[in-house]
mmCIF file of C-alpha atoms in Angstrom:
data_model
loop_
_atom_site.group_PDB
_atom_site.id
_atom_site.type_symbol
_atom_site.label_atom_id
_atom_site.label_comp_id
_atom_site.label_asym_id
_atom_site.label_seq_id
_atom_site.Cartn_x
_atom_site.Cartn_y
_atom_site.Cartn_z
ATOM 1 C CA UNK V 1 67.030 82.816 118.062
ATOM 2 C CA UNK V 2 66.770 79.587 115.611
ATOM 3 C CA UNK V 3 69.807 78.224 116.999
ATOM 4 C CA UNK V 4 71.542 78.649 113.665
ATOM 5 C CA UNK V 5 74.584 80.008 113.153
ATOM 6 C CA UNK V 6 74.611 83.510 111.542
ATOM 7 C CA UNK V 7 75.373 83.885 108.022
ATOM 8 C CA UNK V 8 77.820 86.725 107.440
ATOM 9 C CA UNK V 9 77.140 89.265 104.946
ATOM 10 C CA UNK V 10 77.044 88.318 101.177
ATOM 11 C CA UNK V 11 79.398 91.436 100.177
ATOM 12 C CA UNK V 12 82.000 89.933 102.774
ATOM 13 C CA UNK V 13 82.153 86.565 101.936
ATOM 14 C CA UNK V 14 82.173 87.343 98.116
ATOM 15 C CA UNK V 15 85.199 89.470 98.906
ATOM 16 C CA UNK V 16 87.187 87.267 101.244
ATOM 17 C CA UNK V 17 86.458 84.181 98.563
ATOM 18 C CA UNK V 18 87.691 86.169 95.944
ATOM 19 C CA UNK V 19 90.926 87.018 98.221
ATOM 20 C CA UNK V 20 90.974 83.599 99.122
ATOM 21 C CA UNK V 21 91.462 82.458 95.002
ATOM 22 C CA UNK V 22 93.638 84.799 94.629
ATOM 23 C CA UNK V 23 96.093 83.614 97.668
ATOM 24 C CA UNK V 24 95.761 79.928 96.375
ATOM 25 C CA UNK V 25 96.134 80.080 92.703
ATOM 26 C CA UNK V 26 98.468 82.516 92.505
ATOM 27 C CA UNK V 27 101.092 82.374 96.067
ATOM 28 C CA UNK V 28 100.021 79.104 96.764
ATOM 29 C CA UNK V 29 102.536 77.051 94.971
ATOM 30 C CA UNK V 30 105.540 79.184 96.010
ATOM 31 C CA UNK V 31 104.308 79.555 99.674
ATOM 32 C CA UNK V 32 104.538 75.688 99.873
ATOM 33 C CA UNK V 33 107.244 75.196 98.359
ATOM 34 C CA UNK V 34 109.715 77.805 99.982
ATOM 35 C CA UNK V 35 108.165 76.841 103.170
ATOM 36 C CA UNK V 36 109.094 73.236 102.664
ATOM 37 C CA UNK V 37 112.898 74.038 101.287
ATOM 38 C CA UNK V 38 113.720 76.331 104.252
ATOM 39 C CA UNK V 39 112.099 74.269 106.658
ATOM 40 C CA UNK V 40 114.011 70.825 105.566
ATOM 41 C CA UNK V 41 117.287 73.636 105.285
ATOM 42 C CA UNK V 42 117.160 74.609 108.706
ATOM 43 C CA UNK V 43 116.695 70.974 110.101
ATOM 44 C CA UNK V 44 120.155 70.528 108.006
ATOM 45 C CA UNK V 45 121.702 73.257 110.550
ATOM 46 C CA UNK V 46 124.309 70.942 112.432
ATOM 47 C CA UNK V 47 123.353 71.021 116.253
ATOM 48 C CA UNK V 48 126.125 72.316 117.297
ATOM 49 C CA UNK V 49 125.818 76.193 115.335
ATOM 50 C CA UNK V 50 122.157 76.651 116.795
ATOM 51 C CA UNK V 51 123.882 77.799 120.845
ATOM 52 C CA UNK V 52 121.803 80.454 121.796
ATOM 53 C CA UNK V 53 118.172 81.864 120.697
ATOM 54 C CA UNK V 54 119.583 85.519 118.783
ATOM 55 C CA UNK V 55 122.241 83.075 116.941
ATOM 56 C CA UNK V 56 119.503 80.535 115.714
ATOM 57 C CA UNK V 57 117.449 83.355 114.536
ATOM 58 C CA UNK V 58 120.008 85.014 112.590
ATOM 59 C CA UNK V 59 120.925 81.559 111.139
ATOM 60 C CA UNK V 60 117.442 81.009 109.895
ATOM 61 C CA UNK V 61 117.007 84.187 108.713
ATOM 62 C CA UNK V 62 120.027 84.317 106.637
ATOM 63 C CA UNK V 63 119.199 80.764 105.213
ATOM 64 C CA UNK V 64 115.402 82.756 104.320
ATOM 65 C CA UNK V 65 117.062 85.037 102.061
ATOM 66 C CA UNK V 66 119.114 82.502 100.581
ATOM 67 C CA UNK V 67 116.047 80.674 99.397
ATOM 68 C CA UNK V 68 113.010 83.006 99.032
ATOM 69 C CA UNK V 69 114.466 85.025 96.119
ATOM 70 C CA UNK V 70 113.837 81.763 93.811
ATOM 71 C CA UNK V 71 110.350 81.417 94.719
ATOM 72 C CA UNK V 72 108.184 83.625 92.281
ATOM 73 C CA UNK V 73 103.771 83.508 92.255
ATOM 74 C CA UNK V 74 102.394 81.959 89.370
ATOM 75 C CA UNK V 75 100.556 84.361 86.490
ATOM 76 C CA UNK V 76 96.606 83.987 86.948
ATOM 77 C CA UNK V 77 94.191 86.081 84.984
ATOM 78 C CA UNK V 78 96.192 88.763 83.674
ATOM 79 C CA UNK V 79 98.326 88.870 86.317
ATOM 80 C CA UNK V 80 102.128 88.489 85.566
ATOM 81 C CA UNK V 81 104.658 86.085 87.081
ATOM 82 C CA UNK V 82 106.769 88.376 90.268
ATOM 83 C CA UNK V 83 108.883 87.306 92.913
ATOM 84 C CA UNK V 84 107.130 86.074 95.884
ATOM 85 C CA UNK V 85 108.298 88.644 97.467
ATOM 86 C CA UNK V 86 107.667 91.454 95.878
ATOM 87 C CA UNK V 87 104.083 90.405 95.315
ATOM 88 C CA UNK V 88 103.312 90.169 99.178
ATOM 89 C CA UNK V 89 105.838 92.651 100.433
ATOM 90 C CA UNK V 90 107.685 90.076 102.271
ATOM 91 C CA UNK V 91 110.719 91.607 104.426
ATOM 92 C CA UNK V 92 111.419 88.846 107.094
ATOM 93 C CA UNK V 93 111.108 85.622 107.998
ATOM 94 C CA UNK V 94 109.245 86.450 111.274
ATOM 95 C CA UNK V 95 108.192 88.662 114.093
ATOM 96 C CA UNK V 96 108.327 89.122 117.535
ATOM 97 C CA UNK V 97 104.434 89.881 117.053
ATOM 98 C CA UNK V 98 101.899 89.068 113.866
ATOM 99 C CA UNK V 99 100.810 92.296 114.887
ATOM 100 C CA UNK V 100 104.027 93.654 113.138
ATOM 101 C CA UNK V 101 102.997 92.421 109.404
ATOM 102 C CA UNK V 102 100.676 94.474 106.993
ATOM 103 C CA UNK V 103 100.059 94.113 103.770
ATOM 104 C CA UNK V 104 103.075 96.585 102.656
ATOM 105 C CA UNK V 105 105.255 94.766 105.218
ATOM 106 C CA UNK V 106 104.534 91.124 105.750
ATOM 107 C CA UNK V 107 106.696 88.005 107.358
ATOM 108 C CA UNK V 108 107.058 84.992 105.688
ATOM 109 C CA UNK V 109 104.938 83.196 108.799
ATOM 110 C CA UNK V 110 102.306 85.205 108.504
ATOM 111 C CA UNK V 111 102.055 85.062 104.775
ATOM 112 C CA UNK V 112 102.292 81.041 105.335
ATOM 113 C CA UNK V 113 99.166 81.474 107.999
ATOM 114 C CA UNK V 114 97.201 83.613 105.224
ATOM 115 C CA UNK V 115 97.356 80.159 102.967
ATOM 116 C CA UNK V 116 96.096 78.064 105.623
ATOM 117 C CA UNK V 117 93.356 80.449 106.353
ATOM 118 C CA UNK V 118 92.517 81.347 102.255
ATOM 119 C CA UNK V 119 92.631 77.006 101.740
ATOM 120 C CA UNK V 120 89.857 76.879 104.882
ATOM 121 C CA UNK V 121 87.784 79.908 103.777
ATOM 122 C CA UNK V 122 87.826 78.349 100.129
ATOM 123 C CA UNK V 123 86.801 74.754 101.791
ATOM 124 C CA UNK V 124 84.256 76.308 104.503
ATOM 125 C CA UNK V 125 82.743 78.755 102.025
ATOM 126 C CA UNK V 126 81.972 76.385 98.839
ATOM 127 C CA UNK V 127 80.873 73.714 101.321
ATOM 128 C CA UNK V 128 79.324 74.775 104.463
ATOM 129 C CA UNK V 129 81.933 72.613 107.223
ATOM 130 C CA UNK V 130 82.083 73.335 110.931
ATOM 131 C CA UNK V 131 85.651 74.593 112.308
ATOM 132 C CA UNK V 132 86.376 71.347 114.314
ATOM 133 C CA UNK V 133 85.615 69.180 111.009
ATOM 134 C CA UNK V 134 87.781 70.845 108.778
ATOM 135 C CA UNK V 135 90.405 70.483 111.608
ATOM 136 C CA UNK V 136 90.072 66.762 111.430
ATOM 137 C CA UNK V 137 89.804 66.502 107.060
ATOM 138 C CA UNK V 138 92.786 63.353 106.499
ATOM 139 C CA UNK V 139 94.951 64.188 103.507
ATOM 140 C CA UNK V 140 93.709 61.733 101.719
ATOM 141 C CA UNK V 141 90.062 63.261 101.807
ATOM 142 C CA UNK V 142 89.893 63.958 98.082
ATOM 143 C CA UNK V 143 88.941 61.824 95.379
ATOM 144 C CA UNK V 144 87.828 62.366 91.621
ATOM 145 C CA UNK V 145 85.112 60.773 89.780
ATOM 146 C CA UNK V 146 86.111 58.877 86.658
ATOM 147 C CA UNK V 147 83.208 60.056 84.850
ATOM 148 C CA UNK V 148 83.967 63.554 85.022
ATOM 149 C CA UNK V 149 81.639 64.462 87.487
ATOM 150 C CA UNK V 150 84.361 66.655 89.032
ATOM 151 C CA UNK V 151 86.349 66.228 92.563
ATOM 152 C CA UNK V 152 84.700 65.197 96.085
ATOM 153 C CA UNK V 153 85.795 65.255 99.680
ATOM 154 C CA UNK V 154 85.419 63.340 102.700
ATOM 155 C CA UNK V 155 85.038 64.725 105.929
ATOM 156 C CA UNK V 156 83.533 63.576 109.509
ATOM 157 C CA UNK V 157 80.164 65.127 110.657
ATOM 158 C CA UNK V 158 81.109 66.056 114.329
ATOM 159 C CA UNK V 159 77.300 66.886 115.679
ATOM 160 C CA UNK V 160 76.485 66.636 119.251
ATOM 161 C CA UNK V 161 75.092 64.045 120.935
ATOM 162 C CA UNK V 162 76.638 61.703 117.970
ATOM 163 C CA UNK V 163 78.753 59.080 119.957
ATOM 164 C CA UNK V 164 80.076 57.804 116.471
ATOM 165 C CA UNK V 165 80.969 60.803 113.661
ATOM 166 C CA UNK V 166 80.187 59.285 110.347
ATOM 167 C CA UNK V 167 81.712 60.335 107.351
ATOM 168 C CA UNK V 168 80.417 61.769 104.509
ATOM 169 C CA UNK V 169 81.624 62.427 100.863
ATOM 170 C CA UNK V 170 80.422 65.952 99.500
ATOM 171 C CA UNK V 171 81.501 67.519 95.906
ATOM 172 C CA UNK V 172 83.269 70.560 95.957
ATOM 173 C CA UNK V 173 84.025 72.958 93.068
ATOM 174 C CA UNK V 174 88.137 73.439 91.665
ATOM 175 C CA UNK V 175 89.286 75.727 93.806
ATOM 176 C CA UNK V 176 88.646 74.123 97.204
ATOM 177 C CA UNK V 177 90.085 70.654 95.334
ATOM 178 C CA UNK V 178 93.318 73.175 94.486
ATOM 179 C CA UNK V 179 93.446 74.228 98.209
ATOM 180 C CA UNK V 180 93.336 70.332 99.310
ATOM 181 C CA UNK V 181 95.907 69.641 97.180
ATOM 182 C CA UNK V 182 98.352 72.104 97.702
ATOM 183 C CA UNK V 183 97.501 71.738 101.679
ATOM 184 C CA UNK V 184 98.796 67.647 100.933
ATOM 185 C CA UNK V 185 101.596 68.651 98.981
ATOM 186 C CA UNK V 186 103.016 70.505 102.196
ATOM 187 C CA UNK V 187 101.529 68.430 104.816
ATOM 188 C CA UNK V 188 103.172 65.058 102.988
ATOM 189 C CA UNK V 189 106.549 67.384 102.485
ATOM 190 C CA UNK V 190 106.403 68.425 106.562
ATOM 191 C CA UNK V 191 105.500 64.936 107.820
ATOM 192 C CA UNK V 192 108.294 63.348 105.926
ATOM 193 C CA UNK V 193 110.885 66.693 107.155
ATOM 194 C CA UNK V 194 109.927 65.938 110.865
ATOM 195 C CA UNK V 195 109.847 61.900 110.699
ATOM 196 C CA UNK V 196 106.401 62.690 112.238
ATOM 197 C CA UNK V 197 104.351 59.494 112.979
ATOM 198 C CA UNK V 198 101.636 60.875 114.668
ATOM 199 C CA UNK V 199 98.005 60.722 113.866
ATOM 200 C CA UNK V 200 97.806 64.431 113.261
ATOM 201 C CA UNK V 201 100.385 63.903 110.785
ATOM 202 C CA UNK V 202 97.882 62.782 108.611
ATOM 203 C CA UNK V 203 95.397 65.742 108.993
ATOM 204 C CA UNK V 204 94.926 67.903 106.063
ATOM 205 C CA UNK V 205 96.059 71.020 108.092
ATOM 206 C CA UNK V 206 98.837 70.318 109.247
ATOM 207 C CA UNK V 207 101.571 73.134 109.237
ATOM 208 C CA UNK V 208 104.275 74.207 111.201
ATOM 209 C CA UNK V 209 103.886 76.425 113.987
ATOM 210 C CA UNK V 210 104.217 80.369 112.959
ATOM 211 C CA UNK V 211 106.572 80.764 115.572
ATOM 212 C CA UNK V 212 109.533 78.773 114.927
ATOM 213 C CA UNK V 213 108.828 76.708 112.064
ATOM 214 C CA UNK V 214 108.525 73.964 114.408
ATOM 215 C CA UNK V 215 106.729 70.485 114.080
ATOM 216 C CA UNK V 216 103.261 70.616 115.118
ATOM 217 C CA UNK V 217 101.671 68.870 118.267
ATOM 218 C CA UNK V 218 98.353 68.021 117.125
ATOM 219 C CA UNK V 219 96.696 70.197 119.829
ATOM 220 C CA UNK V 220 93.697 72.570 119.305
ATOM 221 C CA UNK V 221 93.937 72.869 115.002
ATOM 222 C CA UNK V 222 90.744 74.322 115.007
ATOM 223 C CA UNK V 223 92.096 77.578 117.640
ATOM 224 C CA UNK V 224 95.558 77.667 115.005
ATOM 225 C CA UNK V 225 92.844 77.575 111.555
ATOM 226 C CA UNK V 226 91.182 80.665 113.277
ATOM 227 C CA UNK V 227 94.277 82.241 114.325
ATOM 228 C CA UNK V 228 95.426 82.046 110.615
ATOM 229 C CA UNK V 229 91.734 83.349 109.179
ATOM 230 C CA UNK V 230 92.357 86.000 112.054
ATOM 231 C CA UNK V 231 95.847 87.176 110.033
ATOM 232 C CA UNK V 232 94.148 87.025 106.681
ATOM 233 C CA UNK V 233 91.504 89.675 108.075
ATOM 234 C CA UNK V 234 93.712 91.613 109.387
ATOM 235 C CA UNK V 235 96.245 91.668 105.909
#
């Protein structure tokens, strides 16, 4: 043992980047925004209709439908234009169990958790990051150079035995600058839907919980960015 970590197998990667593209360029837009419409639609639900667990989930589910049939993937080498939900076989807004969703019969969460996981494949694989730094990327991580030299990030370098992290700026190639931006887009939408002050608030991944679209707490990112990589495997 070199106590390096092993690389997985070139085939593998190749294919899971090349799933990864496709999930950002083409679902990516209309994952984030349908997530952010129905999300700032059910925190419009007055108080007082949401008595009772079955009731709020037939509420939300209902409001779902209402809004997901506008939301349509964008065309991308070839491939046509197609409503969302067609293209990913979405029946639901969500499960008792991500167990539940394959690729011929998906929830909306775990599509949404497919994102996360196809923006931090297309981040980790194009520039080698550890889980627990990607978890920590700010929103605000990209930058551009004026000089066309293409698009960089920043992001902390969480060794141990490093009492201080420092922070360093790496280029990245256009699809992991897509992913950060698209990430921002709904991370800036969420924060603002959930008056969310918090320092996580400003973390790059920062999505709602798969559960019940709820506000997230901040705790253990990097154990909800593998869940989601764990649902992209699986679809």
């Amino acid at each position: 043992m070199d106590g390096h970590t092993k690389k997985i197998p070139y085939s593998i990667g190749m294919y899971a980047l090349d799933k990864s593209v496709q999930w950002i360029m083409v679902y990516g837009k209309a994952l984030v925004g349908a997530t952010l419409e129905i999300i700032n639609a059910f925190h419009d639900i007055p108080p007082g209709e949401l008595k009772g667990r079955s009731n709020r989930h037939l509420q939300r589910q209902k409001i779902f439908e209402q809004i997901i049939s506008s939301y349509n993937t964008q065309p991308f080498e070839g491939l046509p234009a197609q409503s969302l939900t067609d293209a990913l076989n979405i029946s639901k807004l969500t499960s008792q169990s991500h167990k539940e969703s394959t690729s011929k019969n998906m929830t909306f969460a775990v599509a949404l958790e497919c994102f996360v996981a196809a923006c931090a494949l297309a981040i980790g694989f194009t520039k080698p990051i550890r889980i627990n730094e990607l978890s920590t990327i700010l929103r605000d991580s990209l930058s551009y150079q004026t000089n066309n030299e293409g698009a960089f990030i920043r992001q902390p370098i969480l060794k141990k035995r490093v009492p201080i992290a420092p922070n360093i700026r790496r280029p990245i190639p256009y699809i992991a600058s897509v992913a950060i931006q698209l990430l921002a887009v709904l991370g800036n939408g969420l924060k603002e839907i959930y008056k969310d002050t918090s320092p996580h608030s400003e973390h790059l991944f920062y999505f709602p919980s798969s559960r019940g679209f709820n506000k997230p707490s901040g705790k253990r990112v990097d154990s909800r960015i593998d869940n989601a990589m764990r649902s992209f495997c699986d679809i």
